[in-house]
Structures are given as C-alpha cells and as structure tokens.
Short mmCIF file of C-alpha atoms in Angstrom, two decimals:
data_model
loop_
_atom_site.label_atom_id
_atom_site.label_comp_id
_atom_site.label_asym_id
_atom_site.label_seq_id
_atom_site.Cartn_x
_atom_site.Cartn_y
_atom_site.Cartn_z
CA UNK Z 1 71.80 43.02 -88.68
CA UNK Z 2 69.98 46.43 -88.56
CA UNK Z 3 72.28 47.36 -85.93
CA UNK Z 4 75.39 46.48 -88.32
CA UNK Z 5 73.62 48.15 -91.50
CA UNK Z 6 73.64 51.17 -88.87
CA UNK Z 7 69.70 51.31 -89.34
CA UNK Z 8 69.70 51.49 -85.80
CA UNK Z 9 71.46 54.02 -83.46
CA UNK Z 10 72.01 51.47 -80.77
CA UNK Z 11 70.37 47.75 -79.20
CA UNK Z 12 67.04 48.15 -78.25
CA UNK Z 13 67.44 44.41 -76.43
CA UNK Z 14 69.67 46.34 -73.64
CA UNK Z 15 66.18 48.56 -72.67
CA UNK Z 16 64.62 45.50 -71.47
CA UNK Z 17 64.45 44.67 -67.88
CA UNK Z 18 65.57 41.50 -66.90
CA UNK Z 19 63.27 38.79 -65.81
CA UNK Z 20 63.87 38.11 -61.90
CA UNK Z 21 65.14 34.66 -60.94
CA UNK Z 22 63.80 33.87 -57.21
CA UNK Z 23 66.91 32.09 -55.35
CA UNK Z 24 66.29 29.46 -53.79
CA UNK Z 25 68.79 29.26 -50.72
CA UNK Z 26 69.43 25.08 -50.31
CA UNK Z 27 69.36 24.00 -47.03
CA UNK Z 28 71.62 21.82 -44.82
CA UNK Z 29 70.70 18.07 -43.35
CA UNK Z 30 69.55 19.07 -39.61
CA UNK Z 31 71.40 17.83 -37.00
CA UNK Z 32 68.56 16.09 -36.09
CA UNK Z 33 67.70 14.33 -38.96
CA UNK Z 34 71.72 13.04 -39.25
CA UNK Z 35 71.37 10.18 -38.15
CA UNK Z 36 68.02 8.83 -40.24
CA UNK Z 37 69.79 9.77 -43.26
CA UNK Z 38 72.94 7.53 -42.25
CA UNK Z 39 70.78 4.39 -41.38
CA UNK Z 40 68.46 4.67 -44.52
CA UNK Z 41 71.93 4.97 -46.60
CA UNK Z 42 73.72 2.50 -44.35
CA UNK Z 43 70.96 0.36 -44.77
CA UNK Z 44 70.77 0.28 -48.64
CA UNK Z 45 74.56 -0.10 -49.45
CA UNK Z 46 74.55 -3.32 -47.38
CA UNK Z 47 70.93 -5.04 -48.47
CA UNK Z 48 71.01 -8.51 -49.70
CA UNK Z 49 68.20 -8.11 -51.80
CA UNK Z 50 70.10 -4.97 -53.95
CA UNK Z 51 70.57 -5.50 -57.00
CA UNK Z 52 74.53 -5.21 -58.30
CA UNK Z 53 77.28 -5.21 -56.30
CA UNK Z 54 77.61 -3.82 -52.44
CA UNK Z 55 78.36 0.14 -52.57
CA UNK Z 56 80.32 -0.58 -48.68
CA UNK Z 57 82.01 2.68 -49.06
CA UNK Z 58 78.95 4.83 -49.34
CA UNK Z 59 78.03 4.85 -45.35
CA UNK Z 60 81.62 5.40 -44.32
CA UNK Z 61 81.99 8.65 -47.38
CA UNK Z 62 78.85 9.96 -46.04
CA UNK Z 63 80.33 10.37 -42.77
CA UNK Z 64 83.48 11.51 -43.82
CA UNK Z 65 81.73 14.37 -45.69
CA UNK Z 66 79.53 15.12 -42.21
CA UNK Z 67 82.85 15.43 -40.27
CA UNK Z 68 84.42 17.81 -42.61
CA UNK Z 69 82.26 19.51 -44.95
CA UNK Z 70 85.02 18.81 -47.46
CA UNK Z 71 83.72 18.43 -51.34
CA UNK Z 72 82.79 15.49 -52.44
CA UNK Z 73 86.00 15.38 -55.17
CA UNK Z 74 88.40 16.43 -52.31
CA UNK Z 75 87.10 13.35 -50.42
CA UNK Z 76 87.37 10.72 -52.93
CA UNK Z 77 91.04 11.91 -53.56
CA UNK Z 78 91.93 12.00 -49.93
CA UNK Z 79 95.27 9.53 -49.87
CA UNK Z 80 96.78 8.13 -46.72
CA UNK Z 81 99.47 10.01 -46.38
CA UNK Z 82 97.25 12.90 -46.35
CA UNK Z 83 96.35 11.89 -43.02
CA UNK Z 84 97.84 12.45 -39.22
CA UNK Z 85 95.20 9.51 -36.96
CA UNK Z 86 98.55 8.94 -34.51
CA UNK Z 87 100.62 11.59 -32.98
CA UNK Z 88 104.37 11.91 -34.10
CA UNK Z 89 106.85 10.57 -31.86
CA UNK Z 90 108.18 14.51 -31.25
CA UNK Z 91 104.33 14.75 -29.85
CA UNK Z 92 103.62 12.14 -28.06
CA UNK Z 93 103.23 14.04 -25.03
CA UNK Z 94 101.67 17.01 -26.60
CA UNK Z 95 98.20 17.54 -25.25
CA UNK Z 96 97.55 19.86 -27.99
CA UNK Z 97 97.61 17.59 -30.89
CA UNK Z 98 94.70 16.00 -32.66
CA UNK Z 99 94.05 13.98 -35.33
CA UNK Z 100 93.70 16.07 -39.10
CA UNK Z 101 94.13 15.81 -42.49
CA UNK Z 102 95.06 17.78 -45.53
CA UNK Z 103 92.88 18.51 -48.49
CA UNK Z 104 95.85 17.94 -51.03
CA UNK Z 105 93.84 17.71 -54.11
CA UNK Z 106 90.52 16.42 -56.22
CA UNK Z 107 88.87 14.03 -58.49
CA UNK Z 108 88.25 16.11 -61.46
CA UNK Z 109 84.81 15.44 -63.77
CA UNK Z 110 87.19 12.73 -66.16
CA UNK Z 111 87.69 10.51 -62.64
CA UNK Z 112 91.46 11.94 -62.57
CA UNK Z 113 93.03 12.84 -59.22
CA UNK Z 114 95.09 16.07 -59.48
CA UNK Z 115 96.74 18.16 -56.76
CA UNK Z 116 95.10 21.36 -57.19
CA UNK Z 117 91.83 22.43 -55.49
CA UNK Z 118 88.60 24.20 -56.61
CA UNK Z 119 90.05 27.41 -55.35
CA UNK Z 120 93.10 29.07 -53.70
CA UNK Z 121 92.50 28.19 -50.40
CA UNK Z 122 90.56 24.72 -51.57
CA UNK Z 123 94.30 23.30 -50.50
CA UNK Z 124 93.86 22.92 -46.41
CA UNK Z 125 94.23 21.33 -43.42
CA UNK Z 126 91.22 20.32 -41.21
CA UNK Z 127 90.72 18.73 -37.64
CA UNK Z 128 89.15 15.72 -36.96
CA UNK Z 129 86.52 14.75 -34.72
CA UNK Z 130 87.20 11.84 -32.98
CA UNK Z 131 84.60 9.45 -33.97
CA UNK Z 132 85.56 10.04 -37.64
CA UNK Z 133 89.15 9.48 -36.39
CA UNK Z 134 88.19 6.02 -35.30
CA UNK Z 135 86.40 5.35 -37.98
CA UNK Z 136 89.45 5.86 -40.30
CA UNK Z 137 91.69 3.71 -38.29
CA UNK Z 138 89.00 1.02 -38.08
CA UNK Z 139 88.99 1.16 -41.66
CA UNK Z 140 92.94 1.68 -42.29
CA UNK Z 141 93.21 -1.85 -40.86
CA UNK Z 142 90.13 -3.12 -42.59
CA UNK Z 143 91.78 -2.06 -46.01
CA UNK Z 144 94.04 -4.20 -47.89
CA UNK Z 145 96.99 -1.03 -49.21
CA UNK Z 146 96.58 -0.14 -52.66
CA UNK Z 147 98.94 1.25 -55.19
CA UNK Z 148 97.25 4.72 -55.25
CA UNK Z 149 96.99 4.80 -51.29
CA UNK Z 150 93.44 5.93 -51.61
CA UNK Z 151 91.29 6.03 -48.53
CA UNK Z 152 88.32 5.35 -51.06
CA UNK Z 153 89.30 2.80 -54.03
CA UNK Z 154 86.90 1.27 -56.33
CA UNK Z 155 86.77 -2.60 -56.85
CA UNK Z 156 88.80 -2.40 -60.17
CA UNK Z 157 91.37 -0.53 -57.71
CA UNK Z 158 90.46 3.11 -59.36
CA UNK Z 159 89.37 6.60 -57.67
CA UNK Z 160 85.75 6.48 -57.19
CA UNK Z 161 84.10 8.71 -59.84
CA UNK Z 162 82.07 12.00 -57.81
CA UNK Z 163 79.54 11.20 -60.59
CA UNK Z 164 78.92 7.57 -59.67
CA UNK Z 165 78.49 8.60 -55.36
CA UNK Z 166 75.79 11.67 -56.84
CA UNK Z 167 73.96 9.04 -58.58
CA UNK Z 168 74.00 6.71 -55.81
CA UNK Z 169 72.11 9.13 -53.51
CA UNK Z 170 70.08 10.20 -56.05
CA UNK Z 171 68.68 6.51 -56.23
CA UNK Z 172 68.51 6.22 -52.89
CA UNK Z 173 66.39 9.30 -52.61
CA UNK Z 174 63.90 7.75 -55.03
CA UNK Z 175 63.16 4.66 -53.68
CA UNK Z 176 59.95 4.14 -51.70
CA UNK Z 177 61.36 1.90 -49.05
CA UNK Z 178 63.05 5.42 -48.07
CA UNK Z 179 59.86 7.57 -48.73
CA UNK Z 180 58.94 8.01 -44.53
CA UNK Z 181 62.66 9.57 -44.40
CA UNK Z 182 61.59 12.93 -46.02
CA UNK Z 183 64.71 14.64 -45.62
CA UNK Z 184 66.57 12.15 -47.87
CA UNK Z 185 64.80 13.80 -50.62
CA UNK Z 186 67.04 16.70 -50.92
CA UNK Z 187 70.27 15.30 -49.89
CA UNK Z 188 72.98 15.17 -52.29
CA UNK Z 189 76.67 15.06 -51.36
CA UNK Z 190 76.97 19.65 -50.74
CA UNK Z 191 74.25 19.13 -48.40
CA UNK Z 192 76.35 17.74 -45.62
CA UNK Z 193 78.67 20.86 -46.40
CA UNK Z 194 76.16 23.15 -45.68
CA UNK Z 195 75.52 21.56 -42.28
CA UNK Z 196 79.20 21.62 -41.18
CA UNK Z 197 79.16 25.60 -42.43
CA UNK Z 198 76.05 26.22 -40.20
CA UNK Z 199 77.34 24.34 -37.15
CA UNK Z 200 80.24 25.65 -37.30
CA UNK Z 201 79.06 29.19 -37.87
CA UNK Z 202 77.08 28.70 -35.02
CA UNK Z 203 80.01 27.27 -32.35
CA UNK Z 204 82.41 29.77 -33.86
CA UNK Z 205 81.66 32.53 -36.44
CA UNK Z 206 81.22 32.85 -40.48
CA UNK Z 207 84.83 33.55 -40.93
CA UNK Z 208 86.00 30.06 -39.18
CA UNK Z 209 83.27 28.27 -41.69
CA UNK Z 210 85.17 30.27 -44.62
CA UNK Z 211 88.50 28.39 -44.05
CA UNK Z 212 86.96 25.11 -43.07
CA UNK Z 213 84.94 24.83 -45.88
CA UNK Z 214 88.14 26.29 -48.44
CA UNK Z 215 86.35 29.44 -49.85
CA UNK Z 216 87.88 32.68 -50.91
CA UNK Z 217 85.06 34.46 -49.76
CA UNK Z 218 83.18 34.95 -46.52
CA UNK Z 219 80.32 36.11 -48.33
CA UNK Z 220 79.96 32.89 -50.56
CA UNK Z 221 79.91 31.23 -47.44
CA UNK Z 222 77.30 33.19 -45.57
CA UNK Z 223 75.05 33.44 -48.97
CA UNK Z 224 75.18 29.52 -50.13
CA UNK Z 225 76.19 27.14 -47.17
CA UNK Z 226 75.17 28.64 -43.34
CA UNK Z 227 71.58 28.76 -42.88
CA UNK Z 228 71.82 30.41 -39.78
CA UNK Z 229 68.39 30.57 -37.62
CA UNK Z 230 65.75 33.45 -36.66
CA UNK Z 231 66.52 35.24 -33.42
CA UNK Z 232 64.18 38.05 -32.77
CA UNK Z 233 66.22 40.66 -30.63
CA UNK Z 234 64.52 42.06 -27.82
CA UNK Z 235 64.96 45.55 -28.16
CA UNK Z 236 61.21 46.01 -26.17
CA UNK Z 237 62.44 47.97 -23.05
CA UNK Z 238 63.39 50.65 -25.80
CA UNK Z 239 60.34 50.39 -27.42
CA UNK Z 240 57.71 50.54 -24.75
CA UNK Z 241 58.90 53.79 -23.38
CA UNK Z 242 57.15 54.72 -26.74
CA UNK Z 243 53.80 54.05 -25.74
CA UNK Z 244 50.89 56.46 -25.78
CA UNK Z 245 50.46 58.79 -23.01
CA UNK Z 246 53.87 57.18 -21.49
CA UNK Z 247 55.87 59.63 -18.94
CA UNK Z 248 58.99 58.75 -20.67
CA UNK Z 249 57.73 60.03 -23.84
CA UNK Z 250 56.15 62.64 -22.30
CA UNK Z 251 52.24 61.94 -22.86
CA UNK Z 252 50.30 61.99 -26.07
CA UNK Z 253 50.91 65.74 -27.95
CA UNK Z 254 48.99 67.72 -29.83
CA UNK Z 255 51.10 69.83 -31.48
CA UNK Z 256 51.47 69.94 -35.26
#
C-alpha cells in the first residue's frame, strides 16, 4: 500500500536475505537391503490375517519398478502391447535381441491413463532384465485379458490409482510387524528409481541413467536420483614429495 501511495521509493521486503533451506538428498533402497524389502511387502499383500482384500499386485509392481526405475504412473499404465517378452519371427535368430518395453504413457492424479509422459523424453523404450522378463510372462498367462490390456488392473477391472500403491507402502512402513526392517521406513515407490539411477550410473555413466530414467536433464539426474559413493583418490605419491626437508622439494628453506 505505501509502495502504491508512492510513500516508498521501492520494496524494502526484496533487502532481506532469504532463509536457507538444507536439502536433504533422498536416498536409494541398497542393493543389499532389496530383497528384505520384497519379502516384508511380499509378505503383507498375501497375509491371511489382513484385513480387506489381497493387494496380489503389490509384490510383482514393486519389482517391476526395481527392474526399470520407471515412475510409478508409467508403470500402472504399462499395456500389453507395450511389451516385446518373445522375439519377432524376423528375429528369431538374432542374438542381439532382448526382451523391452515402451513407456507409452501415465496414470495421471484423476486415475486416467493418457499417452503423454512427465517430460519429453518420459516417452521411451527400456530393456529388460531377464528375471523381470519371466516374471511378466508368468504373469501374462496367470492373467485373465482385460478390455484395457493393462498389465496391472484393479478388481473392478480399472487402472490402479498411483495414490492407492503410495498409501499401501506407506502402511506397510508403519506397521510394527515390519519395524526390524529399518529400511522400509523410507521407501516409497521413487525410491526404487533412485537405485536403478545409481546402479546404473555405476555399470555405465550419469548420461545412460538420464535416458533410462526419461529426464531432460543430466543434472536432475545426478542432483536427485544417483547417490553415487565416496572414493578418496590417491593422489599421495604427489603429495609426499612435499614433505619437510624432502630432496624432491629441495629441503626445508628459509628464505622469505
């Protein structure tokens, strides 16, 4: 108002420093820890003594999301037909296939699939490992076909909601029958992302994780998703020449 009434040459607000926000980098799953978090989630989606209906697709999205780092709405909207599990006749005899699929889309916050991505290059194909291969085949056969030729289809035969599989780990990270499992505390659907970046930032380079994971940017990867670990680089034959009264160096001086 004083500013408007021209009682004031200019915003004295812009003059004060703003207050610091410590980031907080989030960390991937280890490898190590993998296979904990799979059991305790396996574990709970198939318990007699749950409460509500079975949640049988949790394990098997978990997975999925550890063997391609893919977002957890690209995942749920993941169709059939957006997958390559047996080699075309043309490639039979190709040793260079493998088994991939194509990020073709996403579950948007409403529960709607559309076939546009996060970003420009959220739209992408990725390789398959070939234990989540097989489990995708064991489960193409398992599945009765559905009219949306989802992967993942809710009991009423809808998309599965990214909403409903956050809150479902989010439960599961509560519970005390999970409590010993300390890494489940932190895990949330991204977390598994963050471990494919940093493995495969490791095997190959940031760049590689950039496509994988569909960013536009190599630095959003490096910053938010590869927590890459502390080497110390042994630069000590250069150093020690340095010491006092060294001959390399040339003895201690006294000159000023």
């Amino acid at each position: 108002m004083a500013i408007f009434h021209e009682a004031l040459n200019g915003n004295p607000a812009t003059a004060v420093p703003s207050v610091p926000v410590p980031r907080n980098k989030k960390k991937p799953v280890p490898v190590k820890d993998l296979d904990a978090v799979r059991a305790a989630i396996r574990e709970w989606a198939n318990a007699e003594k749950r409460n509500g209906p079975k949640s049988v697709d949790l394990p098997d999205i978990v997975d999925m999301l550890i063997a391609t780092g893919m977002r957890i709405g690209e995942l749920l909207a993941l169709r059939w037909s957006d997958i390559e599990l047996t080699a075309p006749t043309e490639r039979r005899d190709d040793d260079t296939w493998f088994p991939w699929l194509m990020v073709n889309g996403q579950i948007t916050s409403k529960g709607k699939r559309v076939d546009y991505g996060k970003t420009d290059a959220a739209i992408r194909p990725i390789a398959l490992p070939e234990w989540a291969a097989a489990l995708l085949r064991h489960r193409k056969l398992a599945q009765p076909s559905n009219d949306l030729d989802a992967v993942f289809i809710t009991r009423n035969g809808t998309w599965h909601h990214s909403t409903n599989i956050q809150g479902r780990l989010r439960h599961i990270r509560l519970l005390d029958d999970y409590a010993d499992v300390a890494v489940l505390r932190d895990v949330t659907p991204h977390s598994f992302r963050r471990t494919v970046a940093t493995e495969i930032d490791e095997v190959y380079d940031a760049e590689a994780a950039m496509h994988h994971l569909g960013h536009t940017s190599k630095v959003i990867t490096e910053r938010h998703y590869i927590n890459r670990k502390l080497v110390v680089p042994d630069y000590r034959e250069a150093t020690e020449r340095l010491a006092p009264g060294s001959k390399d160096n040339g003895g201690p001086s006294r000159e000023v």
